[in-house]
Coordinates of C-alpha atoms and ligand atoms in Angstrom, one line a residue:
M1 CA 125.1 98.8 90.2
S2 CA 121.6 97.6 89.6
S3 CA 119.9 94.7 91.5
P4 CA 118.6 92.6 88.6
T5 CA 117.3 90.0 91.0
L6 CA 114.9 92.3 92.9
P7 CA 111.4 92.7 91.5
T8 CA 110.8 96.4 90.7
V9 CA 107.9 98.6 91.8
I10 CA 107.3 101.5 89.4
L11 CA 105.6 104.6 90.9
K12 CA 103.2 106.8 89.2
P13 CA 104.3 110.3 88.2
G14 CA 104.3 112.6 91.2
E15 CA 104.4 109.8 93.8
A16 CA 108.2 109.7 94.2
D17 CA 108.8 113.0 96.0
R18 CA 107.3 111.9 99.3
V19 CA 109.4 108.8 99.3
I20 CA 112.5 110.6 98.4
A21 CA 111.9 113.1 101.2
G22 CA 111.8 110.2 103.6
H23 CA 108.3 108.9 104.0
P24 CA 108.5 105.1 103.9
W25 CA 104.9 104.1 103.0
I26 CA 103.9 103.4 99.4
Y27 CA 100.2 102.8 98.9
Q28 CA 98.7 100.6 96.3
G29 CA 97.3 103.6 94.5
S30 CA 100.8 105.1 94.0
I31 CA 102.0 102.2 91.9
I32 CA 101.9 101.7 88.1
R33 CA 103.1 98.2 88.1
L34 CA 105.4 95.5 89.4
T35 CA 108.0 94.3 86.8
H36 CA 107.8 90.7 87.9
P37 CA 105.9 88.9 90.7
A38 CA 107.1 89.5 94.2
A39 CA 106.2 87.3 97.2
D40 CA 104.6 89.0 100.1
G41 CA 107.3 90.0 102.6
E42 CA 110.0 90.0 99.9
L43 CA 112.5 92.9 99.3
V44 CA 111.7 94.9 96.2
Q45 CA 113.3 97.9 94.6
V46 CA 111.3 101.1 93.9
K47 CA 111.7 103.3 90.9
D48 CA 110.0 106.4 89.7
H49 CA 108.0 106.5 86.4
R50 CA 111.3 107.4 84.6
Q51 CA 113.0 104.3 86.0
R52 CA 115.1 106.2 88.4
F53 CA 116.1 104.2 91.5
I54 CA 114.5 105.5 94.7
G55 CA 115.1 102.8 97.3
V56 CA 114.3 99.3 98.5
G57 CA 111.6 98.0 100.9
F58 CA 109.4 95.2 102.0
Y59 CA 106.5 94.3 99.6
N60 CA 103.1 93.0 100.7
S61 CA 100.2 92.7 98.3
K62 CA 97.8 92.1 101.1
S63 CA 98.4 95.4 102.7
K64 CA 97.2 98.8 101.4
I65 CA 100.7 99.9 102.1
N66 CA 102.3 97.8 99.3
V67 CA 105.8 98.8 100.1
R68 CA 107.5 99.9 103.3
V69 CA 110.7 101.5 102.2
L70 CA 113.8 100.6 104.3
S71 CA 116.6 102.5 102.5
P72 CA 117.3 104.9 99.7
E73 CA 120.3 102.7 98.9
R74 CA 120.6 99.2 97.4
I75 CA 121.0 97.4 100.7
E76 CA 120.5 93.8 101.6
V77 CA 118.4 92.9 104.6
T78 CA 120.8 90.9 106.6
K79 CA 121.6 90.5 110.3
A80 CA 124.3 93.2 109.7
F81 CA 121.6 95.5 108.5
F82 CA 119.5 95.1 111.6
L83 CA 122.6 95.4 113.8
E84 CA 123.5 98.7 112.3
R85 CA 119.9 100.1 112.4
I86 CA 119.2 99.0 116.0
R87 CA 122.7 100.2 117.1
A88 CA 121.9 103.6 115.6
A89 CA 118.5 103.7 117.3
L90 CA 120.1 102.8 120.6
A91 CA 122.7 105.6 120.2
V92 CA 119.8 108.1 119.9
R93 CA 118.4 106.9 123.3
Q94 CA 121.9 106.9 124.9
R95 CA 122.4 110.5 123.8
H96 CA 119.0 111.9 124.8
L97 CA 118.1 109.6 127.8
P98 CA 121.5 108.8 129.2
D99 CA 120.3 107.6 132.6
A100 CA 117.3 105.6 131.5
T101 CA 117.4 101.8 131.9
S102 CA 113.9 101.2 130.4
F103 CA 113.0 102.8 127.1
R104 CA 111.8 102.1 123.6
V105 CA 114.8 101.0 121.7
V106 CA 113.2 100.9 118.2
N107 CA 110.1 102.9 117.4
A108 CA 109.2 101.7 113.9
E109 CA 109.1 104.6 111.3
S110 CA 110.8 106.9 113.8
D111 CA 113.9 104.7 113.5
F112 CA 113.5 103.8 109.8
L113 CA 112.3 100.3 110.6
S114 CA 108.7 100.5 109.6
G115 CA 106.8 97.6 111.3
L116 CA 109.2 97.0 114.2
I117 CA 108.8 98.0 117.8
L118 CA 111.3 97.0 120.5
D119 CA 110.9 98.0 124.1
K120 CA 113.5 97.5 126.9
Y121 CA 112.2 96.9 130.3
E122 CA 115.5 96.6 132.3
D123 CA 116.8 93.2 131.1
V124 CA 113.6 92.1 129.4
F125 CA 112.7 93.1 125.9
V126 CA 109.3 93.3 124.3
L127 CA 109.1 92.8 120.5
Q128 CA 106.2 93.7 118.2
T129 CA 106.2 93.3 114.4
S130 CA 103.3 94.9 112.5
S131 CA 104.5 94.3 108.9
L132 CA 104.9 91.0 107.2
G133 CA 108.5 91.8 106.0
M134 CA 109.6 92.4 109.6
D135 CA 107.7 89.5 110.9
Q136 CA 109.4 87.1 108.5
R137 CA 112.8 88.3 109.7
K138 CA 112.2 87.8 113.4
P139 CA 115.0 85.2 113.9
M140 CA 117.5 87.7 112.6
I141 CA 116.1 90.5 114.8
L142 CA 116.1 88.2 117.8
D143 CA 119.8 87.4 117.2
V144 CA 120.7 91.1 117.1
V145 CA 118.8 91.7 120.3
Q146 CA 120.7 88.9 121.9
E147 CA 124.0 90.1 120.6
L148 CA 123.5 93.7 121.7
F149 CA 121.8 93.2 125.0
A150 CA 122.0 89.5 126.1
P151 CA 118.5 89.9 127.7
R152 CA 116.9 87.7 130.3
A153 CA 114.0 87.1 127.9
I154 CA 112.3 88.5 124.8
V155 CA 108.6 88.7 125.1
E156 CA 106.5 88.8 121.9
R157 CA 103.2 90.7 122.2
N158 CA 101.7 90.7 118.7
E159 CA 98.0 91.2 118.7
M160 CA 97.4 94.5 117.1
A161 CA 94.6 95.1 114.6
S162 CA 97.2 96.2 112.0
R163 CA 98.6 92.7 111.7
K164 CA 95.4 91.5 110.3
F165 CA 95.7 93.9 107.4
E166 CA 99.1 92.5 106.7
G167 CA 97.7 89.0 106.6
M168 CA 99.3 87.9 109.9
S169 CA 97.8 86.2 112.9
D170 CA 98.4 87.1 116.6
E171 CA 101.4 85.7 118.3
N172 CA 102.3 86.0 122.0
G173 CA 104.9 84.3 124.0
V174 CA 108.3 84.4 125.5
W175 CA 111.4 83.7 123.4
K176 CA 114.3 82.0 125.1
M177 CA 117.6 80.8 123.7
V178 CA 117.7 77.0 124.2
E179 CA 120.9 75.3 123.2
G180 CA 121.8 78.0 120.7
R181 CA 118.3 78.2 119.1
W182 CA 115.3 80.5 119.7
E183 CA 112.3 78.7 121.2
M184 CA 109.0 80.4 121.9
E185 CA 106.6 79.4 124.6
D186 CA 103.3 80.4 123.0
V187 CA 100.7 81.9 125.3
S188 CA 98.3 83.0 122.5
A189 CA 95.6 80.5 123.5
A190 CA 95.5 82.0 127.0
L191 CA 95.0 85.5 125.7
T192 CA 91.6 87.1 125.4
E193 CA 90.5 90.6 124.6
R194 CA 88.6 91.9 127.6
G195 CA 88.0 95.3 126.3
T196 CA 91.2 96.7 127.8
S197 CA 92.7 97.5 124.4
R198 CA 91.9 100.7 122.6
P199 CA 89.1 100.2 120.1
A200 CA 90.1 99.3 116.5
A201 CA 89.7 102.1 114.1
A202 CA 86.4 102.5 112.4
T203 CA 86.1 103.2 108.7
S204 CA 85.5 106.7 107.9
A205 CA 84.9 108.7 104.8
G206 CA 87.9 109.0 102.6
E207 CA 89.9 106.8 104.8
S208 CA 90.1 103.1 104.4
S209 CA 89.8 101.1 107.6
E210 CA 93.3 100.0 107.0
L211 CA 94.7 103.5 106.7
S212 CA 92.9 104.5 109.9
S213 CA 94.4 101.4 111.5
T214 CA 97.9 102.4 110.2
V215 CA 97.5 105.8 111.9
A216 CA 96.1 104.1 114.9
Q217 CA 99.3 102.0 114.8
A218 CA 101.4 105.2 114.6
E219 CA 99.4 106.5 117.6
N220 CA 99.9 103.3 119.3
L221 CA 103.6 103.9 119.1
R222 CA 102.7 105.7 122.2
S223 CA 102.9 102.6 124.3
G224 CA 103.4 99.0 124.8
A225 CA 100.5 99.1 127.1
S226 CA 97.9 100.1 124.6
R227 CA 98.1 96.9 122.7
L228 CA 98.7 94.5 125.5
H229 CA 95.7 92.6 126.5
T230 CA 94.7 90.7 129.5
I231 CA 94.8 87.0 129.9
A232 CA 91.8 85.0 131.1
G233 CA 92.5 82.0 133.2
T234 CA 96.2 82.7 133.3
G235 CA 98.3 79.8 134.4
P236 CA 101.7 80.2 136.1
S237 CA 103.4 80.2 132.7
S238 CA 101.6 83.3 131.5
T239 CA 102.7 85.9 134.0
F240 CA 105.9 87.9 133.5
S241 CA 106.2 90.3 136.4
L242 CA 109.1 92.7 136.7
T243 CA 110.1 95.8 138.5
L244 CA 111.6 98.6 136.5
T245 CA 113.1 102.0 137.4
L246 CA 112.0 105.3 135.8
N247 CA 113.7 108.4 137.1
D248 CA 114.8 106.5 140.2
L249 CA 111.2 105.4 141.0
R250 CA 110.2 101.7 141.0
F251 CA 107.3 100.5 139.0
E252 CA 106.0 97.0 139.0
T253 CA 104.5 95.7 135.8
D254 CA 103.6 92.4 134.2
L255 CA 104.4 91.9 130.6
L256 CA 101.9 89.0 130.1
A257 CA 99.4 88.5 132.8
G258 CA 96.4 89.8 134.6
H259 CA 96.2 93.5 134.5
K260 CA 97.2 95.8 131.7
T261 CA 100.8 95.4 130.9
G262 CA 103.7 97.5 129.8
L263 CA 104.1 101.1 130.7
Y264 CA 103.8 104.5 129.0
L265 CA 107.5 105.0 128.3
D266 CA 106.7 108.0 126.2
Q267 CA 106.0 110.1 129.3
Q268 CA 109.3 109.3 131.0
V269 CA 110.7 112.9 130.6
N270 CA 107.3 114.6 131.3
Y271 CA 106.9 112.8 134.7
R272 CA 109.9 114.7 135.9
L273 CA 108.9 118.0 134.3
V274 CA 105.4 118.0 135.6
A275 CA 106.6 117.0 139.1
Q276 CA 108.3 120.4 139.3
F277 CA 104.9 121.9 140.1
A278 CA 104.1 119.4 142.9
K279 CA 105.9 120.8 145.9
D280 CA 103.4 121.1 148.8
A281 CA 100.6 120.7 146.4
E282 CA 97.2 119.0 146.6
V283 CA 97.5 116.9 143.4
L284 CA 94.8 115.1 141.3
D285 CA 96.2 112.6 138.8
C286 CA 93.4 111.6 136.3
F287 CA 93.9 108.4 134.2
S288 CA 96.7 107.5 136.6
F289 CA 97.4 103.9 135.3
L290 CA 100.4 102.6 137.3
G291 CA 100.9 106.0 139.0
G292 CA 103.5 107.5 136.7
F293 CA 102.6 111.1 137.2
G294 CA 101.1 110.7 140.7
L295 CA 104.2 109.0 142.2
H296 CA 106.6 111.4 140.7
A297 CA 104.5 114.2 142.2
A298 CA 104.5 112.5 145.6
R299 CA 108.2 112.2 145.6
A300 CA 108.6 115.8 144.6
G301 CA 107.0 116.8 147.9
A302 CA 103.3 116.9 147.2
A303 CA 101.1 117.3 150.3
R304 CA 98.7 114.7 148.9
V305 CA 98.1 112.9 145.6
H306 CA 94.8 111.5 144.6
M307 CA 94.9 109.0 141.6
V308 CA 91.9 108.1 139.6
D309 CA 91.6 105.3 137.0
Q310 CA 88.7 103.1 135.9
S311 CA 90.8 100.0 135.9
A312 CA 90.8 98.2 139.3
E313 CA 93.9 96.3 138.3
A314 CA 95.7 99.6 137.4
I315 CA 94.7 101.1 140.8
A316 CA 95.9 97.9 142.6
A317 CA 99.3 98.1 140.8
A318 CA 99.6 101.9 141.5
T319 CA 98.8 101.2 145.2
R320 CA 101.6 98.6 145.3
N321 CA 104.0 101.0 143.4
A322 CA 103.3 103.7 146.0
A323 CA 104.2 101.3 148.8
A324 CA 107.4 100.1 146.9
N325 CA 108.6 103.7 146.8
A326 CA 107.6 104.5 150.4
L327 CA 105.1 107.1 149.2
S328 CA 101.8 105.5 150.4
A329 CA 101.3 107.9 153.3
R330 CA 100.6 110.8 150.8
C331 CA 98.7 108.8 148.2
T332 CA 95.0 108.0 147.9
F333 CA 93.3 106.1 145.1
D334 CA 89.9 105.8 143.4
T335 CA 88.8 103.2 140.9
A336 CA 86.4 105.3 138.9
N337 CA 85.5 106.6 135.5
V338 CA 87.2 110.0 135.4
F339 CA 84.1 111.6 133.7
D340 CA 81.9 110.4 136.5
W341 CA 84.4 111.3 139.2
L342 CA 84.8 114.8 137.9
K343 CA 81.1 115.3 137.5
A344 CA 80.5 114.2 141.1
A345 CA 83.3 116.4 142.4
T346 CA 81.9 119.5 140.6
A347 CA 78.2 118.8 141.4
V348 CA 76.6 121.7 143.2
R349 CA 73.2 122.8 144.3
P350 CA 71.6 125.8 142.5
H351 CA 73.4 129.1 143.4
E352 CA 76.4 127.2 144.9
R353 CA 79.9 127.4 143.5
V354 CA 82.4 124.6 143.2
V355 CA 85.2 125.0 145.8
P356 CA 88.5 124.6 144.1
R357 CA 90.7 122.2 146.0
F358 CA 93.7 121.2 143.9
D359 CA 97.0 122.9 143.2
L360 CA 98.0 120.6 140.5
I361 CA 95.7 118.6 138.2
I362 CA 97.1 116.1 135.6
L363 CA 95.0 114.9 132.7
D364 CA 96.6 112.1 130.6
P365 CA 93.7 110.2 129.0
P366 CA 93.9 107.5 126.4
S367 CA 93.4 108.7 122.8
F368 CA 89.7 109.5 122.5
T369 CA 89.8 109.1 118.7
R370 CA 91.3 106.7 116.2
N371 CA 90.2 108.4 113.1
R372 CA 89.3 111.7 111.6
A373 CA 85.5 111.0 111.7
S374 CA 85.3 110.8 115.4
V375 CA 87.4 113.9 116.1
P376 CA 84.3 116.0 117.0
D377 CA 83.2 113.5 119.6
A378 CA 86.7 113.3 121.0
L379 CA 86.9 117.1 121.3
R380 CA 83.6 117.1 123.3
G381 CA 85.3 114.6 125.6
Y382 CA 88.4 116.7 126.0
K383 CA 86.4 119.8 126.6
E384 CA 84.3 118.2 129.3
I385 CA 87.1 116.9 131.4
H386 CA 89.0 120.3 131.1
L387 CA 85.9 122.3 132.0
R388 CA 85.4 120.3 135.2
A389 CA 89.1 120.1 136.1
L390 CA 89.4 123.9 135.8
K391 CA 86.6 124.3 138.3
L392 CA 88.5 122.2 140.8
L393 CA 91.8 124.1 140.3
K394 CA 92.8 126.8 142.7
V395 CA 93.9 130.2 141.4
G396 CA 97.7 130.0 141.0
G397 CA 97.5 126.2 140.5
T398 CA 98.7 124.3 137.5
L399 CA 96.9 122.1 135.0
A400 CA 99.1 119.7 133.1
T401 CA 97.2 118.2 130.3
F402 CA 98.1 115.7 127.5
C403 CA 96.6 114.5 124.2
C404 CA 97.9 111.4 122.5
S405 CA 95.6 111.5 119.5
H406 CA 97.5 111.9 116.2
H407 CA 94.3 113.5 114.7
V408 CA 94.1 116.2 117.3
D409 CA 97.1 118.5 116.9
A410 CA 98.5 120.9 119.5
G411 CA 96.6 123.9 118.1
L412 CA 93.2 122.1 118.0
F413 CA 93.9 120.7 121.5
Q414 CA 94.6 124.1 123.0
D415 CA 91.6 125.6 121.2
T416 CA 89.5 122.9 122.9
L417 CA 90.7 123.7 126.3
L418 CA 90.5 127.4 125.8
S419 CA 86.8 126.9 125.0
A420 CA 86.5 125.0 128.3
A421 CA 88.3 127.9 130.0
Y422 CA 85.8 130.3 128.5
D423 CA 82.8 128.3 129.7
A424 CA 84.3 128.1 133.2
R425 CA 85.2 131.9 133.0
R426 CA 88.9 131.1 133.7
V427 CA 92.0 132.7 132.3
L428 CA 95.2 130.6 131.8
R429 CA 98.8 131.4 131.5
R430 CA 100.8 128.8 129.6
V431 CA 104.0 127.8 131.4
A432 CA 105.2 124.7 129.6
A433 CA 104.8 122.7 126.4
Y434 CA 105.5 119.0 126.3
T435 CA 106.1 116.3 123.7
Q436 CA 106.8 112.6 123.6
S437 CA 110.0 111.4 125.2
P438 CA 113.0 111.2 122.9
D439 CA 112.8 107.4 122.7
H440 CA 109.8 108.0 120.5
P441 CA 111.6 110.3 118.0
I442 CA 109.6 112.6 115.8
I443 CA 110.5 112.6 112.1
P444 CA 108.7 115.6 110.7
M445 CA 108.7 114.1 107.2
I446 CA 106.6 111.3 108.7
P447 CA 103.8 113.1 110.4
E448 CA 102.5 109.9 111.9
T449 CA 105.5 109.7 114.2
E450 CA 104.2 112.8 116.1
Y451 CA 101.2 112.1 118.4
L452 CA 101.8 113.2 122.0
K453 CA 101.5 116.8 123.0
G454 CA 100.8 118.5 126.3
F455 CA 100.8 121.8 128.0
A456 CA 101.0 123.2 131.6
Y457 CA 98.9 126.2 132.4
E458 CA 98.7 128.3 135.5
L459 CA 95.3 129.5 136.5
V460 CA 95.5 133.3 136.4
R461 CA 91.9 133.8 137.6
Ligands
LIG1 N1 99.0 108.7 132.8 C1 99.2 107.3 132.6 C2 98.8 106.8 131.2 C3 97.3 106.8 131.1 S1 96.7 105.8 129.8 C4 100.7 107.0 132.6 O1 101.5 108.0 132.5 O2 101.1 105.9 132.8 C5 95.1 105.7 130.0 C6 94.6 105.1 131.3 O3 93.3 105.6 131.4 C7 94.5 103.6 131.5 O4 95.0 103.2 132.7 C8 93.0 103.3 131.5 O5 92.6 102.3 132.4 C9 92.4 104.7 132.0 N2 91.1 105.0 131.5 C10 90.6 105.0 130.2 N3 89.4 105.6 130.2 C11 89.1 106.0 131.4 C12 88.0 106.6 132.0 N4 87.0 107.0 131.3 N5 88.1 106.9 133.3 C13 89.1 106.5 134.1 N6 90.2 105.9 133.6 C14 90.2 105.6 132.3

């Protein structure tokens, strides 16, 4: 059965294979023509140059990604469609994270819902829509979230750079069901960017700023936190504090106000795995944010955990989180730039050697690069922190290190830290490899869905 009512996008020869294989993005340059005009955000059908049907997706002429394919079948985008897709996504989490109460329910391309992110923080949900087609269907999506989870509230945090490229403005607020209808309390006016977000992608050769931004968006799948900004002059209505549980530890976060919000849900599994190296250890947690790695290490029996982050608000929250879990006695904190802190900790007079003092060092920095052009600078940054961290690590100790940049793959990342190990004259034994938690599924056909990698190394000598 054909869908005569849907406008048809005809692809150039050779452009269909990627889409058939499962990649949802169709760029402007891949398209021969549109059979009749389609409104931005409308559902279109996609055919190859021989008129063979390939799928349906959301159209947006304003975006470089003209079509975001939703299905290889002739589906209609109804509430039932979202119900089925979100249920399927939830089933993946229930299978792979059976005990988690906070997790990413929908991770956009990873769950075949390009442009939609949905996070569950206990009984509160955070919704982000980065494509126009998704944005226009928010009421349907809200209904499905209500039906599946009956949440206390649904917070909308929509202020990512990628929205601009889809012709959308920022929207922030709290959705509440009032007498059977969704009402949003808008807090956009209270929001300002105070430099806490990751920088927008710069344009680089061979890559339009929009495409960089799209990859940045994929990389941003990493977190709610990365895109959530601070609010200046927050009134009582623009705070949304809640306590959530990860691996039986309590974390306080605020989904709207003050300090950086959200949490790095993608490390949920790795917190547990890295903590296995913490028994009786002197631990250094660099880029500690709310204390994810540090507090797991403290609970696992570390002798002492020192957490370093440049954000005073993050350190204040981590300090409260340590107290909430009765772990304060073994935790210390520093508000500092990690580069400066490591430099000071490894500074020696001529002919002196750095005395290693840690048994476990965790490095989980933000992405140092948003685009291919700045990869060399990013690698210099990664190398520098590894070089200094290795000097502080005792023989037999463990370095657990992560990289969340999509443009730096696992091989390049390991090469960089081997080069740091060479300069420090250290030899490493790799004892673990890490990836993003399973609520951020990797679809190998969509390389942008894979961004977080990490390793643990023991210091041989
Ligand atoms: N490990 C954390 C995630 C870290 S994300 C977790 O699992 O939750 C990045 C963190 O690094 C943010 O808290 C940010 O404030 C901090 N940060 C970014 N650049 C920094 C720098 N140069 N020095 C110290 N902290 C930095």
